[in-house]
């Protein structure tokens, strides 16, 4: 029992480092995915703190041997009546538990039932209680879909009935109607890399050029949970949030959703996706089919002639994809492509394959003759973050080559390119300390007591997780920057406005029409242009210099909760299919 409970602690401790959340039994199926990213786990996740929990079996053994020595196990009665001791323990435990239960507020009990505010639950109830609760919550909709079913469906229906679905027109409405769409899902690229250069060498020169010419969304966040890449694929396609227990890709891919590929298929588009990894990763073969893609090109459709990290290198992948797109373009009237890159994936350690990109810093120092001399300080060389910049640079180069190749083949004439990061690079906070606090003159990191020291706190880390989003066409120079906060779930309504489609179930907004937007994260935190609200700790960071009222916070907190509930119920209870079944019964299609 001790080994089992210690394992629960160690696994959760490691899991927290990676996801800032806690494990769930609903992830057992999902965890098979981790086998493929095993290296990344060992290198980035296992920390000293994870082993601290080993004190439990060690102490147990010491106690055992000491008691054994005293003859405890031969004559336990000598040490007091065992029965009375057990009853005494039970009574004390019950009293403590009752006192604890009586102090719980309605909000806390509510969180226990919903289970998404995991950090709060573990802090308040402890990891064992959390884990048992998780088992109950994960099994609930599966063992008995009737359990809570009526309420769930009613809640979703009422939410959508009360929503005004009328789309506002703006200057972007229908501007791209009928054009081809190439979506480039750029693995793990964070927005701040676009603003970065090393001695004048930009990390993402290609992306920067496209951003300058196109529409550059500078405050765009992915809303992933533990399903990372696959969560983005889901949220982008449906404008719903990832499910709070488990992943849609593994557990709920077969539910019915209104998705971008399905809508576009109805509008005469050929829809396809491409990825250089195994098709089974994140259950994509099944999931992309269920989302309505006509075809999914994966590892088996490519010649694996160059491998970096998890699979086919981005450069080779793009080269081969151009041929496939050319073929499709000659046969189909219009198409929607989702192209998922791979090379820029943690642990970013195949540095020699990324190409030459020094992440150094040049400074002038005075030599012994009193002359100024330029030196190149190593700065981020040899660090995980430094390697990440090299990988991003490679990914950017690959994208640049891809755009050029499409152009050469004449495939850009009637096509809109959308580039977005799928999620952040999942680097730890401490990886940034050197980046922000490097002293090139001494080749060392400033101490935290130095007045120039820049701390990497929770909020700066969270806000820095934003990812690029650029919409670009060859023929039109937009040169527009949009800094309204935007989430992955705003993609469907925003693209929908530009291409002339919509979904009645979208939770997000058309970013060109919205007055104030809110990005709800799957852990319950939310962000507007005014504040980042940390619902785990019930506190916030103000992003503007103006007073924030209590009612402002309450309103958005309520809305966030509603979004998460609607989304979860929609997914778990297969809302759309049920709705159709009920309609069919009413119309007599089903007796
Ligand atoms: C795997 C790739 C990575 O095929 O999409 O997935 P991630 O680990 O980022 O979720
Ligand atoms: Mn990813």
XYZ file of C-alpha atoms and ligand atoms in Angstrom:
602
model
C 0.000 0.000 0.000
C 2.820 2.348 0.886
C 4.543 1.701 -2.446
C 1.290 2.292 -4.282
C 0.559 5.555 -2.452
C 4.147 6.727 -2.934
C 3.796 6.007 -6.651
C 0.662 8.167 -6.714
C 2.673 11.035 -5.211
C 5.719 10.599 -7.451
C 3.660 10.322 -10.637
C 1.627 13.390 -9.713
C 4.731 15.326 -8.803
C 6.305 14.584 -12.181
C 3.080 15.199 -13.988
C 2.755 18.573 -12.306
C 6.179 19.645 -13.572
C 5.069 18.953 -17.114
C 1.429 20.007 -17.160
C 0.959 22.162 -14.031
C -1.919 19.843 -13.260
C -2.538 16.389 -11.760
C -3.119 12.957 -13.264
C -6.399 11.328 -14.048
C -7.422 7.713 -14.593
C -9.091 8.877 -17.752
C -5.541 9.426 -19.017
C -4.508 5.797 -18.848
C -5.337 5.365 -22.509
C -3.794 8.729 -23.363
C -0.594 7.906 -21.515
C 0.315 5.363 -24.171
C 1.191 8.419 -26.242
C 3.884 9.270 -23.739
C 5.921 6.244 -24.805
C 6.828 8.136 -27.947
C 7.880 11.254 -26.105
C 9.682 9.283 -23.379
C 13.004 11.013 -23.956
C 11.383 14.361 -23.496
C 9.983 13.244 -20.172
C 13.257 11.993 -18.784
C 15.146 15.083 -19.828
C 12.685 17.779 -18.948
C 10.507 16.396 -16.244
C 12.138 14.209 -13.623
C 13.354 16.400 -10.789
C 14.858 15.901 -7.365
C 11.582 16.835 -5.662
C 9.889 13.798 -7.224
C 11.996 11.477 -5.129
C 11.287 13.208 -1.831
C 8.147 11.121 -1.482
C 10.249 8.004 -1.084
C 10.522 8.848 2.603
C 7.199 7.064 3.099
C 8.243 3.431 2.444
C 11.624 4.127 4.035
C 10.054 5.305 7.315
C 7.602 2.433 7.160
C 10.450 -0.065 6.942
C 12.335 1.545 9.822
C 9.211 1.496 12.006
C 8.541 -2.096 10.999
C 12.007 -3.305 11.930
C 12.013 -1.427 15.228
C 8.649 -2.833 16.260
C 9.745 -6.264 15.152
C 12.800 -5.998 17.353
C 10.624 -5.131 20.326
C 8.514 -8.230 19.675
C 5.458 -6.258 18.566
C 4.381 -8.794 15.970
C 4.666 -11.761 18.284
C 2.627 -10.327 21.147
C 0.763 -7.218 19.995
C -1.486 -7.299 23.116
C 1.524 -6.285 25.158
C 1.413 -2.917 23.410
C -2.276 -2.257 24.098
C -5.566 -3.775 22.934
C -5.381 -3.865 19.106
C -9.131 -3.705 18.638
C -9.471 -0.666 20.858
C -6.580 0.988 19.111
C -8.196 0.461 15.750
C -11.565 1.791 16.895
C -9.814 4.757 18.514
C -8.026 5.544 15.243
C -11.282 5.319 13.307
C -13.087 7.633 15.732
C -10.319 10.239 15.641
C -10.219 10.050 11.820
C -13.997 10.451 11.565
C -13.953 13.450 13.899
C -11.155 15.139 11.956
C -12.899 14.429 8.657
C -16.232 15.781 9.958
C -14.606 18.973 11.218
C -12.930 19.377 7.850
C -16.166 18.683 5.943
C -18.100 21.217 8.041
C -15.658 23.963 7.079
C -16.161 23.419 3.329
C -17.884 26.185 1.426
C -20.399 25.625 -1.366
C -17.783 26.797 -3.866
C -15.314 24.181 -2.667
C -17.853 21.365 -2.848
C -18.808 22.593 -6.333
C -15.188 22.390 -7.416
C -14.967 18.883 -6.056
C -17.896 17.867 -8.221
C -16.592 19.546 -11.365
C -13.022 18.363 -10.845
C -11.357 20.726 -13.351
C -9.691 23.022 -10.836
C -7.153 20.345 -10.019
C -4.480 22.453 -8.402
C -7.035 23.805 -5.973
C -8.398 20.341 -5.207
C -5.011 18.856 -4.437
C -4.102 21.855 -2.281
C -7.373 21.659 -0.372
C -8.158 17.943 -0.201
C -4.797 16.280 -0.722
C -3.620 14.149 -3.571
C -5.238 10.865 -2.432
C -8.666 12.350 -1.984
C -8.279 14.072 -5.333
C -7.323 10.816 -7.022
C -10.318 8.911 -5.643
C -12.613 11.729 -6.645
C -11.057 11.640 -10.097
C -11.892 7.942 -10.477
C -15.514 8.597 -9.555
C -15.786 11.596 -11.901
C -14.072 9.835 -14.797
C -16.225 6.752 -14.604
C -19.497 8.553 -13.979
C -20.461 9.406 -17.569
C -19.177 6.087 -18.836
C -20.879 3.621 -16.521
C -24.164 5.364 -16.686
C -24.859 7.858 -19.415
C -28.236 8.414 -17.788
C -26.485 9.744 -14.729
C -26.847 13.485 -14.906
C -27.729 13.107 -18.558
C -30.960 15.115 -18.570
C -29.434 18.016 -16.691
C -26.366 18.055 -18.884
C -28.310 18.113 -22.119
C -30.701 20.745 -20.793
C -27.818 22.936 -19.707
C -26.215 22.820 -23.155
C -29.528 23.440 -24.903
C -30.410 26.423 -22.699
C -26.960 27.910 -23.183
C -27.239 27.884 -26.975
C -30.879 28.998 -26.977
C -29.990 32.074 -24.954
C -27.141 33.005 -27.244
C -27.510 35.483 -30.011
C -25.913 33.687 -32.894
C -26.344 36.574 -35.306
C -22.995 37.350 -36.901
C -21.960 40.970 -37.156
C -20.552 42.162 -40.441
C -17.209 43.897 -40.608
C -14.611 44.769 -43.202
C -13.220 41.217 -43.148
C -16.569 39.546 -43.767
C -16.347 37.125 -46.712
C -13.092 38.619 -48.025
C -11.697 35.136 -48.660
C -14.852 33.384 -49.754
C -14.136 30.447 -52.066
C -10.356 30.547 -51.627
C -8.200 27.542 -50.738
C -6.989 27.378 -47.163
C -3.640 26.010 -46.020
C -3.401 25.835 -42.240
C 0.100 25.286 -40.896
C -0.003 23.958 -37.356
C 3.456 24.866 -36.135
C 4.593 22.572 -33.345
C 5.514 24.280 -30.045
C 6.289 27.723 -31.474
C 5.856 30.521 -28.990
C 5.155 34.083 -29.995
C 8.115 35.620 -28.190
C 10.518 33.876 -30.574
C 9.201 36.214 -33.281
C 10.475 39.217 -31.382
C 13.880 37.755 -30.812
C 17.233 38.064 -32.506
C 20.749 37.017 -31.615
C 23.216 39.671 -32.711
C 20.843 40.731 -35.449
C 19.951 37.195 -36.563
C 16.183 36.801 -36.241
C 14.931 33.476 -34.886
C 11.906 33.477 -37.208
C 12.722 35.671 -40.240
C 10.163 33.967 -42.495
C 7.319 34.108 -40.040
C 8.190 37.731 -39.333
C 8.015 38.639 -43.004
C 4.623 36.954 -43.398
C 3.393 38.608 -40.196
C 4.425 42.019 -41.490
C 2.682 41.539 -44.807
C -0.370 39.719 -43.486
C -2.603 39.946 -40.439
C -0.583 39.425 -37.312
C -2.464 38.419 -34.157
C -0.131 39.381 -31.371
C -2.155 38.187 -28.405
C -3.165 34.705 -29.404
C -3.274 31.796 -26.943
C -3.729 28.093 -27.413
C -6.161 26.513 -24.964
C -4.769 23.056 -24.586
C -5.145 20.652 -21.725
C -3.277 17.350 -21.481
C -4.100 16.510 -25.102
C -1.670 19.214 -26.328
C -1.433 19.014 -30.155
C -4.652 17.042 -30.421
C -6.494 19.477 -28.154
C -5.565 22.291 -30.503
C -6.797 20.264 -33.470
C -10.070 19.751 -31.632
C -10.560 23.296 -30.327
C -9.635 24.899 -33.625
C -11.977 22.626 -35.573
C -14.979 22.908 -33.245
C -14.584 26.089 -31.188
C -15.221 23.983 -28.074
C -12.794 23.609 -25.158
C -10.813 20.403 -24.534
C -12.580 17.941 -22.264
C -11.566 18.288 -18.611
C -10.981 14.584 -17.904
C -8.870 12.754 -20.458
C -8.633 13.844 -24.080
C -11.087 14.099 -26.933
C -8.556 12.400 -29.222
C -8.523 9.208 -27.190
C -11.826 9.160 -25.327
C -14.337 11.223 -27.278
C -13.172 11.352 -30.883
C -16.266 9.468 -32.051
C -18.788 12.013 -30.756
C -20.571 14.182 -33.240
C -19.224 17.704 -33.711
C -19.705 20.575 -36.125
C -16.172 21.039 -37.456
C -14.447 23.295 -39.979
C -13.635 20.405 -42.369
C -17.270 19.250 -42.294
C -18.632 22.741 -42.935
C -16.186 23.331 -45.771
C -16.893 19.935 -47.285
C -20.505 21.035 -47.556
C -19.264 24.124 -49.354
C -17.504 22.022 -51.970
C -14.024 21.890 -50.473
C -11.768 18.835 -50.536
C -10.466 18.592 -46.968
C -7.250 16.886 -45.955
C -4.597 16.829 -43.250
C -0.890 15.962 -43.314
C 1.593 14.924 -40.642
C 5.019 13.243 -40.668
C 4.476 11.084 -37.586
C 2.603 7.789 -37.164
C -1.047 8.156 -38.048
C -2.000 6.482 -34.802
C -0.318 9.135 -32.672
C -3.096 10.985 -30.848
C -5.462 8.572 -32.557
C -5.386 10.886 -35.565
C -6.426 8.340 -38.174
C -9.719 7.889 -36.362
C -10.039 11.457 -35.094
C -9.364 13.241 -38.393
C -11.785 10.945 -40.167
C -14.408 11.684 -37.530
C -13.734 15.446 -37.840
C -14.599 15.176 -41.522
C -11.265 15.231 -43.341
C -11.533 13.452 -46.676
C -7.970 12.241 -46.377
C -5.212 12.124 -43.762
C -1.665 11.781 -45.093
C 0.616 10.419 -42.378
C 3.964 8.651 -42.021
C 2.998 5.752 -44.293
C 2.295 8.176 -47.145
C 5.766 9.734 -46.966
C 9.243 8.596 -47.807
C 11.000 8.796 -44.429
C 14.287 9.994 -45.901
C 15.369 12.281 -43.069
C 14.474 11.841 -39.413
C 14.698 14.479 -36.700
C 13.204 13.903 -33.263
C 9.850 12.147 -33.404
C 9.852 11.457 -37.130
C 10.171 12.845 -40.628
C 11.987 16.199 -40.688
C 9.842 19.243 -41.435
C 11.899 20.164 -44.507
C 11.431 16.781 -46.148
C 7.822 16.654 -44.980
C 7.034 20.010 -46.607
C 8.922 19.114 -49.791
C 6.873 15.960 -50.217
C 3.647 17.676 -49.165
C 3.948 20.249 -51.959
C 3.755 17.414 -54.493
C 0.633 16.048 -52.862
C -1.009 19.480 -52.668
C -0.168 20.090 -56.312
C -1.876 16.874 -57.227
C -4.973 17.682 -55.164
C -5.106 21.201 -56.527
C -5.164 19.882 -60.098
C -8.078 17.582 -59.326
C -10.216 19.496 -56.850
C -11.935 22.806 -57.268
C -10.908 24.088 -53.849
C -9.346 22.609 -50.751
C -8.791 22.968 -47.035
C -5.471 21.607 -45.787
C -4.235 21.191 -42.213
C -0.489 20.650 -42.193
C 0.918 19.581 -38.845
C 4.656 20.039 -38.337
C 6.795 17.910 -36.054
C 10.485 18.775 -35.831
C 10.187 21.539 -33.243
C 9.095 19.115 -30.555
C 10.538 18.809 -27.076
C 13.278 17.819 -26.013
C 14.977 19.920 -28.756
C 18.209 18.002 -28.427
C 19.147 17.123 -32.004
C 20.970 20.407 -32.311
C 23.369 19.278 -35.020
C 20.418 18.621 -37.318
C 18.833 22.065 -36.937
C 21.545 23.890 -38.885
C 23.913 26.577 -37.758
C 22.281 29.236 -35.605
C 24.454 30.570 -32.785
C 22.479 31.825 -29.813
C 25.322 33.960 -28.554
C 25.661 37.612 -27.532
C 28.314 40.002 -28.816
C 29.564 42.671 -26.431
C 32.515 45.006 -26.275
C 34.963 44.703 -23.410
C 38.134 46.571 -22.585
C 41.272 44.459 -22.971
C 44.466 44.773 -20.955
C 45.730 47.539 -23.292
C 42.644 49.637 -22.592
C 41.238 49.000 -26.079
C 37.664 48.006 -26.806
C 37.442 44.492 -28.090
C 34.376 42.591 -29.294
C 33.752 39.235 -27.691
C 31.057 36.679 -28.291
C 29.572 35.538 -24.988
C 28.039 32.038 -25.106
C 24.699 33.251 -23.699
C 22.088 30.542 -24.468
C 24.469 28.029 -26.072
C 24.162 24.591 -24.498
C 20.891 25.338 -22.672
C 17.477 23.789 -23.321
C 15.986 27.163 -24.205
C 18.938 27.898 -26.496
C 18.387 24.581 -28.247
C 14.719 25.429 -28.527
C 15.597 28.658 -30.388
C 17.724 26.636 -32.799
C 14.839 24.224 -33.380
C 12.407 27.109 -33.944
C 14.842 28.626 -36.409
C 14.893 25.310 -38.286
C 11.071 25.132 -38.246
C 10.887 28.694 -39.562
C 13.323 27.919 -42.358
C 11.267 24.863 -43.291
C 8.107 26.990 -43.444
C 9.879 29.567 -45.573
C 10.985 26.865 -48.023
C 7.446 25.522 -48.095
C 5.917 28.905 -48.986
C 8.556 29.399 -51.713
C 7.865 25.937 -53.138
C 4.109 26.564 -53.155
C 4.771 29.826 -54.955
C 6.958 28.147 -57.556
C 4.194 25.675 -58.269
C 1.685 28.513 -58.644
C -0.243 27.262 -55.620
C -0.419 30.601 -53.817
C -2.554 32.457 -56.324
C -5.924 31.617 -54.852
C -4.844 30.432 -51.430
C -4.847 31.807 -47.909
C -2.074 30.687 -45.566
C -2.823 30.495 -41.853
C 0.100 29.782 -39.528
C -0.461 29.148 -35.836
C 1.453 27.618 -32.927
C -0.275 24.575 -31.446
C 0.832 25.292 -27.860
C 3.861 26.510 -25.943
C 7.133 24.574 -25.808
C 6.425 23.262 -22.306
C 9.755 24.460 -20.994
C 10.043 25.045 -17.300
C 10.174 28.447 -15.669
C 13.756 28.004 -14.583
C 14.806 27.618 -18.242
C 14.047 31.318 -18.658
C 16.133 32.615 -15.756
C 19.365 32.715 -17.748
C 17.602 34.128 -20.783
C 16.354 37.190 -18.925
C 19.224 37.609 -16.483
C 22.401 36.922 -18.383
C 25.478 39.006 -17.789
C 27.692 38.654 -20.899
C 30.646 40.412 -19.266
C 31.059 37.713 -16.649
C 29.247 34.916 -18.534
C 27.042 34.320 -15.524
C 23.466 34.742 -14.350
C 22.582 37.695 -12.132
C 21.786 36.778 -8.581
C 18.161 37.249 -7.542
C 19.224 39.995 -5.109
C 20.623 42.113 -7.965
C 18.362 45.145 -8.650
C 18.427 44.334 -12.383
C 17.248 40.756 -11.843
C 14.064 39.953 -13.770
C 12.027 37.286 -11.968
C 10.124 34.725 -14.029
C 6.954 34.571 -11.995
C 3.771 32.604 -12.631
C 2.082 35.388 -14.604
C 4.971 36.350 -16.838
C 5.424 32.660 -17.609
C 1.722 32.143 -18.413
C 1.469 35.240 -20.580
C 4.625 34.273 -22.410
C 2.990 31.025 -23.489
C 1.134 32.821 -26.261
C 1.671 31.472 -29.754
C 1.868 33.034 -33.227
C -1.121 33.441 -35.488
C -0.612 34.915 -38.922
C -3.027 35.042 -41.840
C -1.309 35.767 -45.116
C -2.036 35.852 -48.824
C 0.391 36.466 -51.618
C -1.668 39.041 -53.441
C -2.776 41.290 -50.627
C -0.612 43.315 -48.309
C -2.546 43.737 -45.087
C 0.119 44.939 -42.700
C -2.382 44.697 -39.861
C -1.713 43.929 -36.217
C -4.527 42.709 -33.943
C -3.763 42.825 -30.244
C -7.136 41.824 -28.803
C -6.651 38.703 -26.689
C -7.724 35.704 -28.678
C -7.920 31.970 -28.036
C -7.805 28.900 -30.243
C -11.591 28.701 -29.927
C -11.901 32.056 -31.701
C -10.355 30.582 -34.842
C -13.537 29.012 -36.192
C -15.691 32.163 -35.873
C -12.859 34.422 -37.100
C -11.971 32.329 -40.138
C -15.683 31.700 -40.602
C -16.300 35.430 -40.924
C -13.580 35.716 -43.558
C -14.503 32.619 -45.554
C -18.257 32.806 -45.140
C -19.153 30.019 -42.721
C -20.169 29.571 -39.111
C -21.056 27.010 -36.464
C -24.017 27.456 -34.133
C -22.030 25.719 -31.392
C -18.933 27.903 -31.404
C -17.911 29.160 -27.975
C -15.419 31.622 -29.419
C -15.994 34.940 -31.156
C -15.118 36.574 -34.441
C -12.175 38.625 -33.280
C -13.000 41.454 -35.709
C -16.444 41.965 -34.187
C -15.941 41.354 -30.519
C -15.781 44.301 -28.149
C -14.017 42.620 -25.282
C -12.834 39.061 -25.639
C -12.140 36.436 -23.002
C -9.842 33.453 -23.366
C -10.873 30.630 -21.065
C -8.174 28.089 -20.275
C -9.146 24.485 -19.540
C -7.943 24.777 -15.936
C -10.433 27.585 -15.271
C -8.008 30.504 -15.553
C -9.073 33.238 -17.947
C -7.647 36.238 -19.715
C -9.010 39.494 -21.095
C -7.109 42.534 -22.298
C -7.492 43.844 -18.752
C -6.518 40.974 -16.470
C -5.153 37.453 -16.247
C -7.299 35.694 -13.672
C -5.841 32.739 -11.810
C -8.876 30.786 -10.675
C -6.730 28.182 -8.934
C -5.603 30.794 -6.447
C -8.439 33.248 -6.816
C -6.142 36.167 -7.656
C -5.250 38.128 -10.748
C -2.651 40.188 -12.516
C -3.873 43.535 -13.847
C -2.725 44.258 -17.387
C -4.046 47.804 -17.515
C -3.754 50.725 -15.208
C -7.378 51.015 -14.166
C -9.472 49.693 -11.283
C -10.981 46.237 -11.781
C -14.373 45.786 -10.160
C -15.505 42.702 -8.293
C -18.460 42.352 -10.634
C -16.104 42.292 -13.641
C -14.261 39.333 -12.149
C -17.453 37.575 -11.105
C -19.055 37.960 -14.512
C -16.106 36.478 -16.402
C -15.555 33.760 -13.808
C -19.173 32.691 -14.217
C -18.892 32.809 -17.979
C -15.702 30.739 -17.928
C -17.332 28.116 -15.793
C -20.323 28.052 -18.068
C -18.125 27.614 -21.152
C -16.305 24.731 -19.556
C -19.471 23.032 -18.415
C -21.215 23.439 -21.746
C -18.178 22.169 -23.579
C -17.726 19.153 -21.290
C -21.374 18.202 -21.415
C -21.462 18.668 -25.175
C -18.536 16.274 -25.560
C -19.206 13.667 -22.889
C -22.951 13.314 -23.479
C -22.639 13.508 -27.253
C -25.066 16.412 -27.356
C -25.415 16.690 -31.122
C -26.125 13.013 -31.698
C -28.732 12.989 -28.907
C -30.312 16.092 -30.312
C -30.587 14.506 -33.741
C -31.965 11.281 -32.295
C -34.665 13.208 -30.462
C -35.509 15.130 -33.641
C -35.671 11.909 -35.637
C -38.072 10.422 -33.121
C -40.236 13.541 -33.293
C -40.274 13.532 -37.069
C -41.088 9.847 -37.132
C -37.838 8.765 -38.763
C -37.227 6.522 -35.774
C -40.361 4.801 -34.486
C 2.933 14.103 -32.559
C 2.922 15.574 -32.468
C 3.239 16.024 -31.077
O 2.501 13.545 -33.740
O 1.807 16.154 -33.004
O 2.222 16.014 -30.186
P 2.344 16.779 -28.795
O 3.314 16.015 -27.928
O 2.828 18.160 -29.086
O 0.958 16.771 -28.258
Mn 2.222 19.773 -30.242
